[in-house]
CSV table of C-alpha atoms in Angstrom, one decimal:
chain,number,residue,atom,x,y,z
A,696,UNK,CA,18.5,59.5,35.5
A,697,UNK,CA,21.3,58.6,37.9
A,698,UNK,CA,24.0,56.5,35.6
A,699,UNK,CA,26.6,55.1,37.9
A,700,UNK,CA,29.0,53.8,35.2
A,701,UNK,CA,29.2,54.1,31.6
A,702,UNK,CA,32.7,54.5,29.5
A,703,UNK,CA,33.9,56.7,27.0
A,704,UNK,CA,36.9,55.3,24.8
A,705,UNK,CA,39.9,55.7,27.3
A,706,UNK,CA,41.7,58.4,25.3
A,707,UNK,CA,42.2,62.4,26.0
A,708,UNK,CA,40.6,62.8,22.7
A,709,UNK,CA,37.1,61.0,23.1
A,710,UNK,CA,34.1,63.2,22.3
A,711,UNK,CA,32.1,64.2,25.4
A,712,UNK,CA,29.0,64.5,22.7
A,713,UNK,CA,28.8,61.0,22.9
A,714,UNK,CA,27.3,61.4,26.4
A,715,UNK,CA,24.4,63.9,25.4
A,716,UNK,CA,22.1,60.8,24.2
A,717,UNK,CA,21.4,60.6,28.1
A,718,UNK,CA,18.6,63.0,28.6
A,719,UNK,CA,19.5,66.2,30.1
A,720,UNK,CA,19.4,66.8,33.7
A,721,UNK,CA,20.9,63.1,34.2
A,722,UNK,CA,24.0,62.2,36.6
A,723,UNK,CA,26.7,60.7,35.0
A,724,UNK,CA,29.7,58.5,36.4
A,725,UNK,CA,31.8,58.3,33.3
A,726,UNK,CA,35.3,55.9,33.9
A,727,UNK,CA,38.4,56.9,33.4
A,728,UNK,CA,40.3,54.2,33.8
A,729,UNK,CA,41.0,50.4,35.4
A,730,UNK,CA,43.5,48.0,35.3
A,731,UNK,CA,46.0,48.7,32.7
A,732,UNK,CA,45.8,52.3,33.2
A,733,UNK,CA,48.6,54.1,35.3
A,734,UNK,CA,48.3,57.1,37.6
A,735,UNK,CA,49.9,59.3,34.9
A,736,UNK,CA,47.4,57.9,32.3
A,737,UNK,CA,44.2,58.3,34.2
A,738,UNK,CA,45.4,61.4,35.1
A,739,UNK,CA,45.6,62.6,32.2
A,740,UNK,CA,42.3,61.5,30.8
A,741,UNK,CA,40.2,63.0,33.8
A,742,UNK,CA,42.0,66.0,33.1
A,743,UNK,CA,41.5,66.4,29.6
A,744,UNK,CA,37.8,65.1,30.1
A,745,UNK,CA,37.6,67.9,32.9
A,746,UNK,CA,38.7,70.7,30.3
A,747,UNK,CA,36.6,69.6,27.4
A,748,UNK,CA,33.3,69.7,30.0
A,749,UNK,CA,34.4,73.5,31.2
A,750,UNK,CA,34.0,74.6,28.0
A,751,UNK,CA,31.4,72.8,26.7
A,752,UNK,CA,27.7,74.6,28.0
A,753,UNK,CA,25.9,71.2,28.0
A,754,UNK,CA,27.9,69.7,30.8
A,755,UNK,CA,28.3,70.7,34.3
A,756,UNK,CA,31.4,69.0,36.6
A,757,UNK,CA,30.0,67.5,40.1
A,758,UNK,CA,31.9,68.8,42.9
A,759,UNK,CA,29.0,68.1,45.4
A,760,UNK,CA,25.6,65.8,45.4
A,761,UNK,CA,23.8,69.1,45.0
A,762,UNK,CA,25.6,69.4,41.6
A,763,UNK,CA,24.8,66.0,40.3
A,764,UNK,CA,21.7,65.7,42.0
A,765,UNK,CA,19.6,69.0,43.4
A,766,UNK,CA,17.2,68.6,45.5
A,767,UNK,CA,15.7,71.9,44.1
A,768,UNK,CA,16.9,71.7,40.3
A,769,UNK,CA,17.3,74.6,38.7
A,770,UNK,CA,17.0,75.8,34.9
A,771,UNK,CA,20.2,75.2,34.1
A,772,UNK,CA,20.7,72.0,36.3
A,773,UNK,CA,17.7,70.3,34.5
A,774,UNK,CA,19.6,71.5,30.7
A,775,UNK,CA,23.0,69.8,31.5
A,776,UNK,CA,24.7,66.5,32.5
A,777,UNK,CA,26.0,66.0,35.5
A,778,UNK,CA,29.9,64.5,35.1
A,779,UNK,CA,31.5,62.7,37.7
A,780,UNK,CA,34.9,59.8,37.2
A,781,UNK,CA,35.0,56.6,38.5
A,782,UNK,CA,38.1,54.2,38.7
A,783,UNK,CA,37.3,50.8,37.5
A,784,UNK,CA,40.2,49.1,39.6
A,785,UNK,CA,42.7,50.1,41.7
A,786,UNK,CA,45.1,49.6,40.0
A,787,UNK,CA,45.8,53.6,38.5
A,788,UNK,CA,46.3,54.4,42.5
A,789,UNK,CA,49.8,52.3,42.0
A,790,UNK,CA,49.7,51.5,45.9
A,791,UNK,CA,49.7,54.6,47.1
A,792,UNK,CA,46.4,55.8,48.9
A,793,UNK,CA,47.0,59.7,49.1
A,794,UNK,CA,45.9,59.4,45.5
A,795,UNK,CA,42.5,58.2,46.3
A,796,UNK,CA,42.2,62.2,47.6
A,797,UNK,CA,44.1,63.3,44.4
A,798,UNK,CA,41.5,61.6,42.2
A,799,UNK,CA,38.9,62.9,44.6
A,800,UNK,CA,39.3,66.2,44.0
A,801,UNK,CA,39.3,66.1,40.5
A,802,UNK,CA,35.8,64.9,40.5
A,803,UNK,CA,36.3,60.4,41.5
A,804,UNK,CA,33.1,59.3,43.3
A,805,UNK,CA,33.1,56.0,42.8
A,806,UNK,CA,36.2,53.0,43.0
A,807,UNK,CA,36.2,49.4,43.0
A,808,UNK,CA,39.0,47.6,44.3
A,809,UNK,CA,39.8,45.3,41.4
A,810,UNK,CA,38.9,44.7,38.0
A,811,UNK,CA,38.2,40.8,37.4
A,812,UNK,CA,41.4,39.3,38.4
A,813,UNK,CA,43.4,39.4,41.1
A,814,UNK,CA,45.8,43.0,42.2
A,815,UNK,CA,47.1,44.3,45.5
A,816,UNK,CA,44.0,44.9,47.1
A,817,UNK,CA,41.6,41.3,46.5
A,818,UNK,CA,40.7,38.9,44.3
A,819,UNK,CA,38.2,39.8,41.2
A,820,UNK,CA,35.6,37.5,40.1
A,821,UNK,CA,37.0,35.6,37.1
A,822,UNK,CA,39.8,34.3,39.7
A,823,UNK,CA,39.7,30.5,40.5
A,824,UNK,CA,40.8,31.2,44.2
A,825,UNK,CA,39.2,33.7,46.1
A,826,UNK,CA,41.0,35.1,49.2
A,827,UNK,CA,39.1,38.3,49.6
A,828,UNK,CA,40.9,41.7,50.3
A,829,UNK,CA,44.3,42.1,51.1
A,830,UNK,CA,45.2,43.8,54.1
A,831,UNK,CA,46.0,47.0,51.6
A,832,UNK,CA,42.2,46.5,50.1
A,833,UNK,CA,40.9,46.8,53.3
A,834,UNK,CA,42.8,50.2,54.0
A,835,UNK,CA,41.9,51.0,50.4
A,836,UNK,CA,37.5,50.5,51.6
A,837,UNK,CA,38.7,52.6,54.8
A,838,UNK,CA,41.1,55.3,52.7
A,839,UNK,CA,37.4,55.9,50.4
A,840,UNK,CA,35.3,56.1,53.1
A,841,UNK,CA,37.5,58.5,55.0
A,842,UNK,CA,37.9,60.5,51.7
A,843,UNK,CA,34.1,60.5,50.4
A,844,UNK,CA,34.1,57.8,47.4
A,845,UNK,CA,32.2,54.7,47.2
A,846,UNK,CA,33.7,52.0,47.7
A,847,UNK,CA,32.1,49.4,44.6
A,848,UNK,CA,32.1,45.8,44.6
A,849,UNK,CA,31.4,45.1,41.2
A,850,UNK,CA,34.1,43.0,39.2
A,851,UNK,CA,35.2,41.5,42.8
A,852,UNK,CA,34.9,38.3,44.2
A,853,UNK,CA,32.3,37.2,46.1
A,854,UNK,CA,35.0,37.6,49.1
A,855,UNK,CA,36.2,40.8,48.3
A,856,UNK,CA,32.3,41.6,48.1
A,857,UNK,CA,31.7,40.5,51.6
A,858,UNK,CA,34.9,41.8,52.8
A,859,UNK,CA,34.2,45.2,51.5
A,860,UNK,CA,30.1,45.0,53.5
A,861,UNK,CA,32.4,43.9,56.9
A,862,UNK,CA,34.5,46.8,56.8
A,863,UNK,CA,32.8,49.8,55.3
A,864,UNK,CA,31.0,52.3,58.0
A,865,UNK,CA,29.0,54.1,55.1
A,866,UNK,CA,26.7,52.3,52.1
A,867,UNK,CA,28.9,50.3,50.0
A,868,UNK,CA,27.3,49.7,45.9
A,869,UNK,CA,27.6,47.3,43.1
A,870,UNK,CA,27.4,50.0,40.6
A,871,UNK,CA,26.9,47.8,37.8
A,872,UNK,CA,26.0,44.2,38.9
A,873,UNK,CA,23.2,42.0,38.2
A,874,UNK,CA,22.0,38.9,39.8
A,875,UNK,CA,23.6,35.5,39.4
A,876,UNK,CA,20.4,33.5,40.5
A,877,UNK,CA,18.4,35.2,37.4
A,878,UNK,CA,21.5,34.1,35.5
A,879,UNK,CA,24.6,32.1,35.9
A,880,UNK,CA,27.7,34.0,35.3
A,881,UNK,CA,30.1,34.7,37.5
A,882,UNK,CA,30.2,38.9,36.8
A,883,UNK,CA,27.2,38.6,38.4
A,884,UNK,CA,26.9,38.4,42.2
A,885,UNK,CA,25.3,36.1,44.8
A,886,UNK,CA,22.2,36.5,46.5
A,887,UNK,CA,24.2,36.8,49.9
A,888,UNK,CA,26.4,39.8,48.2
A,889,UNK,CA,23.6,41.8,47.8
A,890,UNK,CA,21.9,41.2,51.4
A,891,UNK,CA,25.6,42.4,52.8
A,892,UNK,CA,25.8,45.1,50.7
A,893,UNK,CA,21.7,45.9,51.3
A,894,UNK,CA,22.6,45.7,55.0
A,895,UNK,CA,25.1,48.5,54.7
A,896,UNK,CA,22.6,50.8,53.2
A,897,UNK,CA,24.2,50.4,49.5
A,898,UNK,CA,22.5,50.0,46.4
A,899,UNK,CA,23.7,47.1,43.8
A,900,UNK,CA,22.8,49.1,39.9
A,901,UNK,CA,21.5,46.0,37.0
A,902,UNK,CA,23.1,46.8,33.9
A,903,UNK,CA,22.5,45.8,30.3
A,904,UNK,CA,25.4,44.0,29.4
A,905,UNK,CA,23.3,41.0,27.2
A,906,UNK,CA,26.2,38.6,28.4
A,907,UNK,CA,25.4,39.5,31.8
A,908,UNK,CA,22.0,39.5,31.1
A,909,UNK,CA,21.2,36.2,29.2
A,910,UNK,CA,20.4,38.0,26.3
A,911,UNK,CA,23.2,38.4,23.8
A,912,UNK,CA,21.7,38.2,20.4
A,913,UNK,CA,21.9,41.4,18.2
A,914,UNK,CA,18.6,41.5,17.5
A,915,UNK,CA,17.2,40.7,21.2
A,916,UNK,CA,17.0,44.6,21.8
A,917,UNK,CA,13.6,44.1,23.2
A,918,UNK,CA,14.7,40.8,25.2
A,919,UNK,CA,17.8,42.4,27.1
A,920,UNK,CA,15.0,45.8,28.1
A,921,UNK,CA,13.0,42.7,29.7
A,922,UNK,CA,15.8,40.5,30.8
A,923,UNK,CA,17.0,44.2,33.2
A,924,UNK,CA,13.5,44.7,34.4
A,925,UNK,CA,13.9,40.8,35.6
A,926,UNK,CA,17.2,41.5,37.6
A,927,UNK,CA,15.1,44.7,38.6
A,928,UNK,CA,12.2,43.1,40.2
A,929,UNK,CA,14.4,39.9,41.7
A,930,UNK,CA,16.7,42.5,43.5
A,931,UNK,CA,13.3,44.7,45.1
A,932,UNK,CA,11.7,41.1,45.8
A,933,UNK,CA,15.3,40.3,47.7
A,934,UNK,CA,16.3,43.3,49.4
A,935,UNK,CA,13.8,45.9,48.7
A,936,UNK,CA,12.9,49.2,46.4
A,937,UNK,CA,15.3,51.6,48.1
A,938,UNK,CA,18.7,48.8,47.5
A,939,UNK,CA,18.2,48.5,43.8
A,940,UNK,CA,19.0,51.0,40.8
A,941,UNK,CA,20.2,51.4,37.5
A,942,UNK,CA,23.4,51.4,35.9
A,943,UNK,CA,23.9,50.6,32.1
A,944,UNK,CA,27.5,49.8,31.7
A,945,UNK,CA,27.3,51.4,28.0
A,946,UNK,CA,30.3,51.4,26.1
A,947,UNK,CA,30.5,54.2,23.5
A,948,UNK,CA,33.9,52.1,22.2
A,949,UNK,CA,31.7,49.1,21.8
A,950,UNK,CA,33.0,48.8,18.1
A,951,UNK,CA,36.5,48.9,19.2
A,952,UNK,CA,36.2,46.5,22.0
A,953,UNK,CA,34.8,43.8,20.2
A,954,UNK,CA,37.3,44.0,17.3
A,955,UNK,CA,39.9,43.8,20.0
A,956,UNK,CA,38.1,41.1,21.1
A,957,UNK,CA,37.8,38.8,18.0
A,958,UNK,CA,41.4,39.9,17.2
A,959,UNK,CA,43.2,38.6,21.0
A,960,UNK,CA,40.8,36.6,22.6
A,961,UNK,CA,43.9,35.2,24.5
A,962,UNK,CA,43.9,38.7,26.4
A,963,UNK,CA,40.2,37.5,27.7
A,964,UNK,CA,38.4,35.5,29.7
A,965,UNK,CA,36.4,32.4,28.0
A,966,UNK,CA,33.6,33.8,30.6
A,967,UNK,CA,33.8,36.5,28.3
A,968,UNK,CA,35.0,35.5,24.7
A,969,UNK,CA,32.3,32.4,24.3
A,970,UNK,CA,29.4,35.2,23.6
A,971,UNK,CA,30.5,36.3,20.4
A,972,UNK,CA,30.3,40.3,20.1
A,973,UNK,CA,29.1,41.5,23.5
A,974,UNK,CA,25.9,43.5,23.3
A,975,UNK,CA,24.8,46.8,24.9
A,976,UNK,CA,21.5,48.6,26.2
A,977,UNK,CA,22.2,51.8,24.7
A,978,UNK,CA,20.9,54.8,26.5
A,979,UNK,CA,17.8,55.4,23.2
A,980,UNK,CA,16.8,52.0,24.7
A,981,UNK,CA,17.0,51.8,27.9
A,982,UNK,CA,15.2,55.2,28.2
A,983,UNK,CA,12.6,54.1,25.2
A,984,UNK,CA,13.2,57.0,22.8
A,985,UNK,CA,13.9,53.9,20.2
A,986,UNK,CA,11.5,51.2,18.6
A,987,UNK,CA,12.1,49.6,21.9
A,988,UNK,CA,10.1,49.8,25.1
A,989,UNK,CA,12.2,52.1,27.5
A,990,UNK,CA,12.8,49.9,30.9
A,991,UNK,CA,10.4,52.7,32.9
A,992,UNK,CA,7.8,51.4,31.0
A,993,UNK,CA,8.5,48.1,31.1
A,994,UNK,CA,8.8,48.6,34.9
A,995,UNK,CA,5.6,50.4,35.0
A,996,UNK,CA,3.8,47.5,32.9
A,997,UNK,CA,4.8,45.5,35.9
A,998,UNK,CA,3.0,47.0,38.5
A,999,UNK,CA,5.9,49.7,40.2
A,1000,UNK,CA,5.0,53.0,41.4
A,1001,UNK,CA,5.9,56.2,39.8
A,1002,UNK,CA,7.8,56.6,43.1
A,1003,UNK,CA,9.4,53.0,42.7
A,1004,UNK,CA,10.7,53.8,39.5
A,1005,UNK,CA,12.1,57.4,40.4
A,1006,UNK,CA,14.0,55.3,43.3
A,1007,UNK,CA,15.5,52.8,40.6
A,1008,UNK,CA,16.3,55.2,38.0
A,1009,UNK,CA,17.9,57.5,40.6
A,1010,UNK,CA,16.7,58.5,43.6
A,1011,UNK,CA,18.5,55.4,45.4
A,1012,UNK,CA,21.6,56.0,44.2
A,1013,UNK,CA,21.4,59.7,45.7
A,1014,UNK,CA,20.8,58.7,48.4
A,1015,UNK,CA,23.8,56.8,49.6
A,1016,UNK,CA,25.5,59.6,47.7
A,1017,UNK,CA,24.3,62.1,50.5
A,1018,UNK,CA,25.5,59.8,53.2
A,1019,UNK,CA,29.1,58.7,51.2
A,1020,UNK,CA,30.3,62.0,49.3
A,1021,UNK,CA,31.8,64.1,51.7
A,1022,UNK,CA,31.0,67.8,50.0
């Protein structure tokens, strides 16, 4: 499985075990930070998170797509996790753009320019006015394609979207983005976000968010498998099998997050905070080693391919990582 974003607790000490419920062999895009965390910070996690995967036998650091996804795996390639770092803002850069190659070589694949709300490079999609990149965002989209990082449009506006499709010259992605014409929320993204970012070659990943999916009832484990495979087969039925993939958003702090949640709601979003404790697909799930039907069968049950659902669950996504990453 190719998981483009999924977050550990944003502390040096988080456990990396937490990650080993994805089956072995899987890619992993793990954040390590967005936008309250400075350069120093974020720093500082990746390397601690870098240290605790050298010496830890189940995990293997992605320096290349042949490390994170080998076109002839290998014993030990299909026994370990592959761990890559993505920055879910730009705000940990602190303006200065010879840190995108900093971050880069300490294992960043993956950047979006800003994290719901406004910074110095766009406008994010819980923002009321939406003027689309800054003239710093748009040498932000150029600094990560000249570097080798994708350049994600999830959390943006719907301008900073588009603007990010004009100006990239590789596949741009919505790592973890589902479809606002299934369901009405403005974390979602518009039908005309996901042609631009199709046209670019990019791949938009549905994740399984239940607020971002419709289906935010504890119980509706089943519903929000269902409610994924429906973002799933909109986005092939819009821009085709080889744009859409699969990108969970799973939050191993969930606990923590939703107690800081009930405790400042002030700090959030009513977009957010109406929902009650947000809900996750969690990787037992979503892969169906639970009571629950795993999405590949659920998928599978709706008439895709073995090869269709290889290209969701991963294939897609390495794709435009052959044609992005520069190693």
């Amino acid at each position: 499985m190719w998981e483009q974003h999924c977050c550990l607790p944003l502390l040096p000490s988080a456990d990396l075990t937490e990650l080993t419920r994805y089956p072995a062999g899987s890619y992993l895009s793990v954040n390590i930070g967005y936008s309250p965390q400075s350069t120093r910070e974020s720093l500082e996690l990746v390397t601690q998170f870098r240290r605790d995967a050298l010496t830890d036998g189940r995990f293997r650091l992605v320096h290349s797509i042949e490390d994170a996804w080998p076109e002839q795996p290998t014993e030990e390639t299909e026994a370990t996790l592959a761990l890559a770092f993505d920055l879910e803002d730009s705000g940990p850069l602190e303006g200065d753009l010879d840190n995108v190659e900093l971050f880069y070589e300490l294992g960043l694949r993956s950047l979006l320019p800003t994290y719901n709300r406004a910074n110095a490079a766009g406008s994010g999609c819980l923002d009321t006015e939406d003027t689309g990149l800054t003239a710093y965002g748009r040498d932000l989209i150029r600094k990560l394609n000249e570097v080798g990082v994708f350049a994600d449009g999830s959390h943006c506006s719907r301008r900073t979207g588009l603007d990010i499709a004009e100006i990239t010259n590789v596949p741009m992605i919505y790592s973890h983005s589902n479809f606002a014409t299934v369901w009405a929320h403005p974390r979602n993204i518009g039908d005309d976000q996901a042609k631009a970012c199709a046209a670019t070659g990019g791949v938009i990943g549905i994740n399984g968010v239940g607020i971002f999916l419709g289906r935010n009832e504890p119980a509706d484990r089943a519903g929000r498998i269902e409610a994924m495979a429906d973002h799933v087969v909109y986005g092939v039925e819009l821009v085709g099998i080889g744009h859409i993939g699969v990108s969970s958003d799973y939050s191993f702090d969930a606990e923590d997050f939703n107690r800081e949640l009930a405790e400042h709601p002030e700090h959030y979003s009513e977009e957010i905070t109406r929902y009650g404790q947000l809900q996750w697909v969690p990787p037992e799930d979503l892969l169906g080693v639970s009571e629950v039907r795993g999405l590949d069968e659920v998928l599978a049950a709706r008439g895709f391919s073995e090869a269709d659902r290889a290209a969701v669950f991963g294939g897609n996504f390495a794709r435009v990582a052959r044609q992005v990453w520069r190693d």
